[in-house]
Short mmCIF file of N, CA and C in Angstrom, two decimals:
data_model
loop_
_atom_site.label_atom_id
_atom_site.label_comp_id
_atom_site.label_asym_id
_atom_site.label_seq_id
_atom_site.Cartn_x
_atom_site.Cartn_y
_atom_site.Cartn_z
N MET A 115 125.14 147.40 93.11
CA MET A 115 124.81 148.14 91.91
C MET A 115 125.53 149.36 91.65
N ASN A 116 126.20 149.55 90.47
CA ASN A 116 126.93 150.69 90.41
C ASN A 116 126.13 151.97 90.03
N LYS A 117 126.62 153.31 90.24
CA LYS A 117 125.88 154.38 90.23
C LYS A 117 125.40 154.71 88.72
N TYR A 118 125.86 154.08 87.70
CA TYR A 118 125.28 154.29 86.27
C TYR A 118 124.07 153.53 86.14
N MET A 119 124.09 152.28 86.72
CA MET A 119 122.89 151.48 86.68
C MET A 119 121.69 152.23 87.49
N ILE A 120 121.90 152.55 88.57
CA ILE A 120 120.98 153.36 89.44
C ILE A 120 120.47 154.55 88.66
N LEU A 121 121.36 155.37 87.99
CA LEU A 121 120.90 156.45 87.25
C LEU A 121 119.95 156.27 86.13
N CYS A 122 120.44 154.98 85.46
CA CYS A 122 119.52 154.52 84.25
C CYS A 122 118.17 154.07 84.87
N CYS A 123 118.12 153.38 85.98
CA CYS A 123 116.95 153.00 86.58
C CYS A 123 115.99 154.20 86.84
N LEU A 124 116.53 155.26 87.49
CA LEU A 124 115.75 156.47 87.95
C LEU A 124 115.32 157.02 86.50
N ILE A 125 116.02 157.29 85.42
CA ILE A 125 115.66 157.96 84.61
C ILE A 125 114.41 157.18 83.84
N LEU A 126 114.67 155.87 83.68
CA LEU A 126 113.53 155.19 83.01
C LEU A 126 112.39 155.22 83.88
N ILE A 127 112.22 155.15 85.07
CA ILE A 127 111.02 155.24 85.93
C ILE A 127 110.63 156.64 86.19
N ILE A 128 111.39 157.73 86.34
CA ILE A 128 110.93 159.02 86.70
C ILE A 128 110.52 159.81 85.48
N TYR A 129 111.21 159.72 84.36
CA TYR A 129 110.96 160.46 83.15
C TYR A 129 109.66 160.02 82.57
N PRO A 130 109.08 158.83 82.48
CA PRO A 130 107.75 158.78 82.15
C PRO A 130 106.69 159.08 83.19
N ALA A 131 107.09 158.92 84.34
CA ALA A 131 106.16 159.46 85.46
C ALA A 131 105.97 160.90 85.48
N GLY A 132 106.92 161.58 84.96
CA GLY A 132 106.81 163.07 84.86
C GLY A 132 105.90 163.55 83.67
N LEU A 133 106.20 162.65 82.65
CA LEU A 133 105.15 162.81 81.49
C LEU A 133 103.70 162.64 81.93
N PHE A 134 103.50 161.56 82.67
CA PHE A 134 102.16 161.20 82.94
C PHE A 134 101.58 162.29 83.96
N ALA A 135 102.40 162.92 84.82
CA ALA A 135 101.83 163.88 85.79
C ALA A 135 101.42 165.12 84.89
N GLN A 136 102.00 165.57 83.95
CA GLN A 136 101.75 166.68 83.19
C GLN A 136 100.65 166.37 82.27
N SER A 137 100.20 165.12 81.98
CA SER A 137 99.26 164.70 81.03
C SER A 137 97.87 164.97 81.46
N ASN A 138 96.99 165.52 80.79
CA ASN A 138 95.47 165.55 81.17
C ASN A 138 95.07 164.07 81.10
N ASP A 139 95.39 163.41 80.20
CA ASP A 139 94.89 162.01 80.20
C ASP A 139 95.29 161.28 81.50
N PHE A 140 96.56 161.49 82.22
CA PHE A 140 96.63 160.57 83.35
C PHE A 140 95.74 161.13 84.50
N ARG A 141 95.60 162.61 84.56
CA ARG A 141 94.67 163.12 85.58
C ARG A 141 93.28 162.57 85.59
N THR A 142 92.74 162.38 84.42
CA THR A 142 91.36 162.08 84.28
C THR A 142 91.19 160.54 84.18
N SER A 143 92.01 159.90 83.57
CA SER A 143 91.83 158.33 83.36
C SER A 143 93.06 157.60 83.40
N PRO A 144 93.77 157.53 84.55
CA PRO A 144 94.94 156.77 84.57
C PRO A 144 94.76 155.40 84.35
N GLU A 145 95.73 154.60 83.93
CA GLU A 145 95.58 153.24 83.65
C GLU A 145 96.71 152.39 84.58
N PHE A 146 96.29 151.40 85.21
CA PHE A 146 97.13 150.67 86.11
C PHE A 146 96.95 149.25 85.69
N THR A 147 98.18 148.37 85.41
CA THR A 147 97.96 147.07 85.00
C THR A 147 99.13 146.26 85.70
N VAL A 148 98.67 145.02 85.91
CA VAL A 148 99.65 143.84 86.50
C VAL A 148 99.73 142.98 85.37
N ALA A 149 101.06 142.51 85.07
CA ALA A 149 101.30 141.59 84.15
C ALA A 149 102.23 140.51 84.56
N LEU A 150 101.99 139.30 83.93
CA LEU A 150 103.01 138.25 84.08
C LEU A 150 103.57 137.76 82.67
N ASP A 151 104.96 138.06 82.58
CA ASP A 151 105.63 138.01 81.36
C ASP A 151 106.58 136.84 81.30
N TYR A 152 106.78 136.24 80.17
CA TYR A 152 107.80 135.37 79.86
C TYR A 152 108.44 135.64 78.68
N ASP A 153 109.92 135.52 78.59
CA ASP A 153 110.56 135.72 77.22
C ASP A 153 111.43 134.44 76.84
N ASN A 154 112.06 134.68 75.95
CA ASN A 154 112.74 133.60 75.25
C ASN A 154 114.07 133.25 75.82
N VAL A 155 114.45 134.17 76.90
CA VAL A 155 115.62 134.01 77.54
C VAL A 155 115.44 133.23 78.85
N GLY A 156 114.07 132.96 79.04
CA GLY A 156 113.76 132.13 80.45
C GLY A 156 113.30 132.96 81.43
N SER A 157 113.00 134.32 81.41
CA SER A 157 112.83 135.09 82.61
C SER A 157 111.21 135.17 82.69
N THR A 158 110.78 135.02 83.91
CA THR A 158 109.43 135.09 84.29
C THR A 158 109.35 136.31 85.21
N THR A 159 108.67 137.29 84.83
CA THR A 159 108.54 138.45 85.70
C THR A 159 107.02 138.92 85.89
N ALA A 160 106.76 139.31 87.03
CA ALA A 160 105.53 139.93 87.49
C ALA A 160 105.97 141.46 87.41
N SER A 161 105.16 142.14 86.61
CA SER A 161 105.48 143.58 86.39
C SER A 161 104.12 144.46 86.73
N PHE A 162 104.25 145.78 87.14
CA PHE A 162 103.32 146.67 87.36
C PHE A 162 103.69 147.83 86.17
N ARG A 163 102.59 148.19 85.57
CA ARG A 163 102.75 149.40 84.67
C ARG A 163 101.60 150.35 85.01
N ALA A 164 102.04 151.67 84.96
CA ALA A 164 101.15 152.70 85.21
C ALA A 164 101.39 153.83 84.25
N GLY A 165 100.36 154.54 83.90
CA GLY A 165 100.40 155.64 82.97
C GLY A 165 99.26 156.19 82.49
N GLY A 166 99.11 156.81 81.53
CA GLY A 166 97.95 157.53 80.84
C GLY A 166 97.60 156.82 79.50
N LYS A 167 96.90 157.65 78.73
CA LYS A 167 96.30 157.03 77.53
C LYS A 167 97.44 156.52 76.60
N ILE A 168 98.62 157.21 76.53
CA ILE A 168 99.59 156.73 75.58
C ILE A 168 100.90 156.20 76.12
N PHE A 169 101.50 156.80 77.08
CA PHE A 169 102.74 156.41 77.74
C PHE A 169 102.60 155.86 79.06
N TYR A 170 103.47 154.91 79.34
CA TYR A 170 103.31 154.19 80.67
C TYR A 170 104.87 153.93 81.24
N GLY A 171 104.92 153.73 82.44
CA GLY A 171 106.25 153.21 83.02
C GLY A 171 106.03 151.72 83.46
N ILE A 172 107.20 151.01 83.50
CA ILE A 172 107.03 149.48 83.86
C ILE A 172 108.22 149.35 85.00
N ALA A 173 107.73 148.46 86.01
CA ALA A 173 108.58 147.99 86.95
C ALA A 173 108.20 146.66 87.40
N GLY A 174 109.23 145.76 87.48
CA GLY A 174 108.96 144.35 87.74
C GLY A 174 110.11 143.45 88.42
N ILE A 175 109.75 142.38 88.67
CA ILE A 175 110.58 141.56 89.56
C ILE A 175 110.28 140.19 89.21
N GLY A 176 111.27 139.22 89.12
CA GLY A 176 111.10 137.91 88.68
C GLY A 176 112.27 137.03 88.85
N TYR A 177 112.33 135.85 88.01
CA TYR A 177 113.18 134.95 88.17
C TYR A 177 113.58 134.31 86.83
N ASN A 178 114.84 133.97 86.62
CA ASN A 178 115.24 133.36 85.27
C ASN A 178 115.64 131.94 85.58
N TRP A 179 114.95 131.07 84.87
CA TRP A 179 115.21 129.54 84.96
C TRP A 179 116.33 128.93 84.40
N ARG A 180 117.15 129.77 83.52
CA ARG A 180 118.29 129.29 82.81
C ARG A 180 119.62 129.81 83.37
N ALA A 181 119.70 130.97 84.21
CA ALA A 181 120.68 131.79 84.52
C ALA A 181 121.56 131.03 85.75
N ILE A 182 122.83 131.26 85.75
CA ILE A 182 123.50 130.76 86.94
C ILE A 182 122.89 131.45 88.19
N SER A 183 123.03 130.71 89.30
CA SER A 183 122.21 131.11 90.61
C SER A 183 122.72 132.47 90.88
N ASP A 184 123.75 132.96 90.56
CA ASP A 184 124.03 134.20 91.10
C ASP A 184 123.26 135.25 90.26
N ASP A 185 122.88 135.01 89.06
CA ASP A 185 121.97 135.93 88.14
C ASP A 185 120.66 135.45 88.13
N ALA A 186 120.04 134.75 88.90
CA ALA A 186 118.70 134.09 88.79
C ALA A 186 117.60 135.31 88.96
N MET A 187 117.95 136.20 89.88
CA MET A 187 116.83 137.26 90.29
C MET A 187 116.91 138.32 89.22
N VAL A 188 115.74 138.57 88.72
CA VAL A 188 115.39 139.54 87.53
C VAL A 188 114.77 140.91 88.03
N TRP A 189 115.24 142.01 87.69
CA TRP A 189 114.79 143.31 87.97
C TRP A 189 114.50 143.83 86.62
N LYS A 190 113.38 144.31 86.38
CA LYS A 190 113.00 145.08 85.10
C LYS A 190 112.41 146.48 85.40
N VAL A 191 112.93 147.32 84.47
CA VAL A 191 112.34 148.80 84.44
C VAL A 191 112.24 149.06 83.01
N GLY A 192 111.29 150.10 82.76
CA GLY A 192 111.08 150.54 81.29
C GLY A 192 110.08 151.48 81.04
N ALA A 193 109.76 151.67 79.84
CA ALA A 193 108.63 152.60 79.46
C ALA A 193 108.02 152.17 78.18
N GLY A 194 106.81 152.27 78.10
CA GLY A 194 106.08 151.82 76.87
C GLY A 194 105.10 152.86 76.41
N ALA A 195 104.66 152.59 75.25
CA ALA A 195 103.49 153.41 74.51
C ALA A 195 102.47 152.63 73.90
N HIS A 196 101.18 152.98 74.16
CA HIS A 196 100.08 152.22 73.48
C HIS A 196 100.07 152.80 71.96
N ILE A 197 100.29 152.11 70.94
CA ILE A 197 100.37 152.64 69.59
C ILE A 197 99.10 152.39 68.71
N GLY A 198 98.32 151.36 69.30
CA GLY A 198 97.06 150.98 68.64
C GLY A 198 96.03 150.41 69.57
N HIS A 199 94.78 151.03 69.67
CA HIS A 199 93.80 150.35 70.47
C HIS A 199 92.58 150.11 69.69
N GLY A 200 91.96 148.89 69.77
CA GLY A 200 91.05 148.64 69.08
C GLY A 200 89.98 147.94 69.98
N PHE A 201 88.86 147.55 69.38
CA PHE A 201 87.75 146.72 70.13
C PHE A 201 88.20 145.39 70.75
N LEU A 202 89.04 144.68 69.98
CA LEU A 202 89.46 143.36 70.33
C LEU A 202 91.07 143.39 70.45
N PHE A 203 91.73 144.15 69.84
CA PHE A 203 93.09 144.08 69.68
C PHE A 203 93.88 145.48 70.17
N ASN A 204 94.82 145.35 70.82
CA ASN A 204 95.89 146.44 71.34
C ASN A 204 97.42 146.17 70.80
N THR A 205 98.07 147.28 70.57
CA THR A 205 99.50 147.01 70.25
C THR A 205 100.22 148.10 71.06
N ASP A 206 101.33 147.53 71.72
CA ASP A 206 102.25 148.38 72.55
C ASP A 206 103.57 148.08 72.04
N VAL A 207 104.36 149.28 72.18
CA VAL A 207 105.70 149.21 72.10
C VAL A 207 106.52 149.43 73.49
N GLU A 208 107.50 148.65 73.86
CA GLU A 208 107.99 148.71 75.17
C GLU A 208 109.53 148.83 74.99
N LEU A 209 110.33 149.70 75.78
CA LEU A 209 111.69 149.74 75.87
C LEU A 209 112.04 149.29 77.32
N LYS A 210 112.87 148.18 77.56
CA LYS A 210 113.08 147.66 78.88
C LYS A 210 114.39 147.33 79.19
N ALA A 211 114.83 147.66 80.41
CA ALA A 211 116.18 147.31 80.88
C ALA A 211 116.01 146.22 81.88
N THR A 212 116.60 145.06 81.72
CA THR A 212 116.45 143.97 82.71
C THR A 212 117.94 143.64 83.23
N PHE A 213 117.89 143.45 84.74
CA PHE A 213 119.17 143.23 85.32
C PHE A 213 118.92 141.94 86.04
N TYR A 214 120.01 140.98 85.81
CA TYR A 214 120.04 139.83 86.40
C TYR A 214 120.85 139.76 87.46
N SER A 215 120.54 139.66 88.88
CA SER A 215 121.38 139.71 89.96
C SER A 215 120.94 139.15 91.17
N THR A 216 121.72 139.37 92.23
CA THR A 216 121.28 139.01 93.58
C THR A 216 121.22 140.51 94.15
N PHE A 217 121.19 140.64 95.36
CA PHE A 217 121.04 142.02 96.05
C PHE A 217 122.41 142.79 96.03
N LYS A 218 123.53 141.98 95.67
CA LYS A 218 124.90 142.58 95.90
C LYS A 218 125.44 143.20 94.58
N GLU A 219 125.25 142.63 93.54
CA GLU A 219 125.96 143.01 92.22
C GLU A 219 125.22 142.65 91.10
N ILE A 220 125.23 143.45 89.93
CA ILE A 220 124.68 143.22 88.68
C ILE A 220 125.77 142.69 87.79
N LYS A 221 125.82 141.50 87.34
CA LYS A 221 126.67 140.85 86.32
C LYS A 221 126.07 140.73 85.06
N THR A 222 124.77 140.73 84.83
CA THR A 222 124.31 140.43 83.58
C THR A 222 123.20 141.40 83.36
N THR A 223 123.12 142.12 82.03
CA THR A 223 122.10 143.06 81.77
C THR A 223 121.52 142.71 80.42
N GLN A 224 120.39 143.09 80.17
CA GLN A 224 119.62 142.98 78.93
C GLN A 224 118.70 144.25 78.60
N TYR A 225 118.91 144.60 77.41
CA TYR A 225 118.04 145.85 76.82
C TYR A 225 117.26 145.24 75.78
N THR A 226 115.92 145.61 75.71
CA THR A 226 115.03 145.11 74.80
C THR A 226 114.03 146.08 74.25
N ILE A 227 113.80 145.92 72.94
CA ILE A 227 112.73 146.81 72.49
C ILE A 227 111.62 145.85 71.82
N SER A 228 110.43 145.93 72.42
CA SER A 228 109.35 144.82 72.13
C SER A 228 108.24 145.51 71.39
N LEU A 229 107.58 144.91 70.39
CA LEU A 229 106.42 145.05 69.70
C LEU A 229 105.46 144.01 70.06
N LEU A 230 104.44 144.40 71.03
CA LEU A 230 103.53 143.60 71.67
C LEU A 230 101.93 143.77 71.15
N PRO A 231 101.67 142.89 70.01
CA PRO A 231 100.24 142.98 69.85
C PRO A 231 99.42 141.98 70.80
N GLY A 232 98.23 142.52 71.27
CA GLY A 232 97.44 141.61 72.22
C GLY A 232 96.14 141.63 71.85
N ILE A 233 95.47 140.49 72.34
CA ILE A 233 94.16 140.18 72.08
C ILE A 233 93.25 140.38 73.47
N LYS A 234 92.35 141.23 73.55
CA LYS A 234 91.35 141.47 74.77
C LYS A 234 90.54 140.09 74.97
N LEU A 235 90.79 139.62 76.04
CA LEU A 235 89.84 138.50 76.53
C LEU A 235 88.56 139.00 77.11
N THR A 236 88.67 139.93 77.96
CA THR A 236 87.75 140.91 78.48
C THR A 236 88.13 142.20 78.62
N ASP A 237 87.29 143.20 79.12
CA ASP A 237 87.81 144.61 79.27
C ASP A 237 89.01 144.71 80.21
N GLN A 238 89.30 143.82 81.11
CA GLN A 238 90.29 143.85 82.17
C GLN A 238 91.47 142.80 81.79
N CYS A 239 91.12 141.90 80.93
CA CYS A 239 92.20 140.89 80.71
C CYS A 239 92.82 140.87 79.42
N GLU A 240 93.96 140.76 79.03
CA GLU A 240 94.69 140.79 77.67
C GLU A 240 95.71 139.84 77.58
N ILE A 241 95.97 139.00 76.57
CA ILE A 241 97.01 138.36 76.40
C ILE A 241 97.92 138.87 75.16
N TYR A 242 99.03 138.63 75.16
CA TYR A 242 99.95 139.32 74.22
C TYR A 242 101.17 138.44 73.91
N ILE A 243 101.67 138.43 72.70
CA ILE A 243 102.92 137.89 72.23
C ILE A 243 103.58 138.76 71.06
N GLY A 244 104.75 138.89 71.15
CA GLY A 244 105.53 139.74 70.12
C GLY A 244 107.10 139.55 70.01
N PRO A 245 107.54 139.94 69.07
CA PRO A 245 108.91 139.99 68.83
C PRO A 245 109.67 141.04 69.53
N ASP A 246 110.94 140.66 69.88
CA ASP A 246 111.93 141.42 70.61
C ASP A 246 113.19 141.67 69.71
N ILE A 247 113.84 142.73 69.98
CA ILE A 247 115.29 142.98 69.48
C ILE A 247 115.98 143.33 70.81
N GLY A 248 116.90 142.42 71.14
CA GLY A 248 117.52 142.62 72.40
C GLY A 248 119.08 142.50 72.24
N TYR A 249 119.79 143.12 73.46
CA TYR A 249 121.18 143.06 73.50
C TYR A 249 121.30 142.55 75.05
N MET A 250 122.21 141.65 75.13
CA MET A 250 122.37 141.11 76.43
C MET A 250 123.90 140.91 76.85
N GLN A 251 124.56 141.38 77.77
CA GLN A 251 125.89 141.12 78.25
C GLN A 251 125.99 140.56 79.55
N THR A 252 126.97 139.70 79.91
CA THR A 252 127.17 139.10 81.17
C THR A 252 128.73 139.03 81.52
N GLN A 253 129.07 139.09 82.77
CA GLN A 253 130.48 138.93 83.15
C GLN A 253 130.62 137.39 83.57
N HIS A 254 129.56 136.64 83.67
CA HIS A 254 129.54 135.25 84.07
C HIS A 254 129.74 134.56 82.81
N THR A 255 130.98 134.10 82.50
CA THR A 255 131.42 133.29 81.27
C THR A 255 130.76 131.97 81.11
N GLY A 256 130.09 131.45 82.13
CA GLY A 256 129.41 130.14 82.14
C GLY A 256 127.81 130.37 81.88
N ASN A 257 127.46 131.61 81.53
CA ASN A 257 126.06 131.80 81.19
C ASN A 257 125.63 131.62 79.83
N GLU A 258 126.23 130.79 79.03
CA GLU A 258 126.12 130.45 77.67
C GLU A 258 124.59 130.22 77.27
N LYS A 259 123.95 129.29 78.31
CA LYS A 259 122.72 129.00 78.19
C LYS A 259 121.70 130.06 77.97
N LEU A 260 121.94 131.26 78.86
CA LEU A 260 121.06 132.45 78.93
C LEU A 260 121.37 133.20 77.63
N LEU A 261 122.59 133.26 77.09
CA LEU A 261 122.78 134.23 76.02
C LEU A 261 122.44 133.59 74.47
N LYS A 262 122.55 132.15 74.38
CA LYS A 262 122.40 131.59 73.16
C LYS A 262 120.81 131.35 72.62
N LYS A 263 119.91 132.14 73.25
CA LYS A 263 118.57 132.04 72.92
C LYS A 263 118.09 132.97 71.92
N GLY A 264 117.10 132.55 70.84
CA GLY A 264 116.68 133.47 70.01
C GLY A 264 117.39 133.40 68.75
N ILE A 265 117.14 134.36 67.65
CA ILE A 265 117.90 134.43 66.33
C ILE A 265 119.13 135.17 66.57
N THR A 266 120.25 134.78 66.66
CA THR A 266 121.48 135.63 66.87
C THR A 266 121.79 136.54 65.58
N LEU A 267 122.07 137.77 65.96
CA LEU A 267 122.34 138.83 65.09
C LEU A 267 123.87 139.11 65.04
N TRP A 268 124.32 139.00 66.38
CA TRP A 268 125.82 139.23 66.58
C TRP A 268 126.16 138.66 67.94
N ASP A 269 127.37 138.06 68.05
CA ASP A 269 127.84 137.53 69.22
C ASP A 269 129.45 138.05 69.41
N LYS A 270 129.70 138.29 70.61
CA LYS A 270 131.14 138.58 71.00
C LYS A 270 131.56 137.93 72.26
N GLU A 271 132.57 137.15 72.40
CA GLU A 271 133.01 136.52 73.46
C GLU A 271 134.50 136.89 73.69
N SER A 272 134.70 137.13 74.95
CA SER A 272 136.05 137.47 75.54
C SER A 272 136.19 136.70 76.93
N PRO A 273 137.51 136.51 77.36
CA PRO A 273 137.66 135.92 78.61
C PRO A 273 136.68 136.48 79.81
N THR A 274 136.31 137.57 79.77
CA THR A 274 135.64 138.38 80.92
C THR A 274 134.31 138.58 80.60
N LYS A 275 133.78 138.63 79.44
CA LYS A 275 132.58 139.17 79.01
C LYS A 275 131.86 138.45 77.78
N LEU A 276 130.76 138.18 77.86
CA LEU A 276 129.79 137.61 76.69
C LEU A 276 128.90 138.60 76.31
N GLN A 277 128.69 138.74 75.00
CA GLN A 277 127.66 139.83 74.43
C GLN A 277 126.88 139.18 73.53
N HIS A 278 125.63 139.59 73.28
CA HIS A 278 124.54 138.87 72.45
C HIS A 278 123.56 139.95 72.00
N LEU A 279 123.64 140.03 70.45
CA LEU A 279 122.50 140.73 69.97
C LEU A 279 121.55 139.65 69.30
N TYR A 280 120.20 139.71 69.55
CA TYR A 280 119.26 138.81 69.05
C TYR A 280 118.04 139.27 68.73
N ILE A 281 117.15 138.47 68.05
CA ILE A 281 115.62 138.52 68.00
C ILE A 281 115.03 137.47 68.82
N GLY A 282 114.06 137.86 69.63
CA GLY A 282 113.48 136.83 70.55
C GLY A 282 112.04 137.18 70.60
N PHE A 283 111.36 136.92 71.67
CA PHE A 283 109.81 136.94 71.81
C PHE A 283 109.64 137.45 73.30
N THR A 284 108.57 137.93 73.48
CA THR A 284 107.87 138.17 74.86
C THR A 284 106.38 137.80 74.73
N THR A 285 105.88 137.03 75.90
CA THR A 285 104.52 136.78 75.99
C THR A 285 104.02 136.94 77.29
N GLY A 286 102.77 136.95 77.48
CA GLY A 286 102.25 137.31 78.94
C GLY A 286 100.63 137.58 78.83
N ILE A 287 100.19 137.78 80.00
CA ILE A 287 98.92 138.05 80.35
C ILE A 287 98.90 139.41 81.28
N ARG A 288 98.03 140.35 80.94
CA ARG A 288 97.90 141.56 81.56
C ARG A 288 96.47 141.65 82.26
N PHE A 289 96.44 142.31 83.49
CA PHE A 289 95.11 142.66 83.99
C PHE A 289 95.17 144.06 84.23
N ARG A 290 94.10 144.72 83.80
CA ARG A 290 93.87 146.21 84.13
C ARG A 290 92.98 146.34 85.44
N PHE A 291 93.19 147.33 86.18
CA PHE A 291 92.20 147.71 87.22
C PHE A 291 92.17 149.13 87.47
#
């Protein structure tokens, strides 16, 4: 992992955590959730979300079913915000950075912003599905299956790098405790 990726990961995790620590909402009523997500790129991730009444941080790990075996492991970090809470419905916005790699090197990265409306099944369980706008780049030129998913907004191919801007989706189930 290069030093810039590590710095981005730390900022995405520590900055929201700092906001939560300063928030009265977090001290009185912190929220912790575990989720299982699937996106249009073929990534399945188990993620942990922790935060306050409005902002929360995201950390997850998973597997991609379409990637080249070198890029099959998925690491996800991000931040989110609850923008609508109702009796039956919730809406969240999430900004996530996803890294596809082994433990040695990151060759594929994905950055997404997601709008996730959800339906509460119980007080602790919620399902959600929503659109993403994502940017993905890879140094594995054989990863076309991974990049050509969703509605393509922009593509760029070179001998050493593939880039893709797209509209996709994320779906999942979330449990609060």
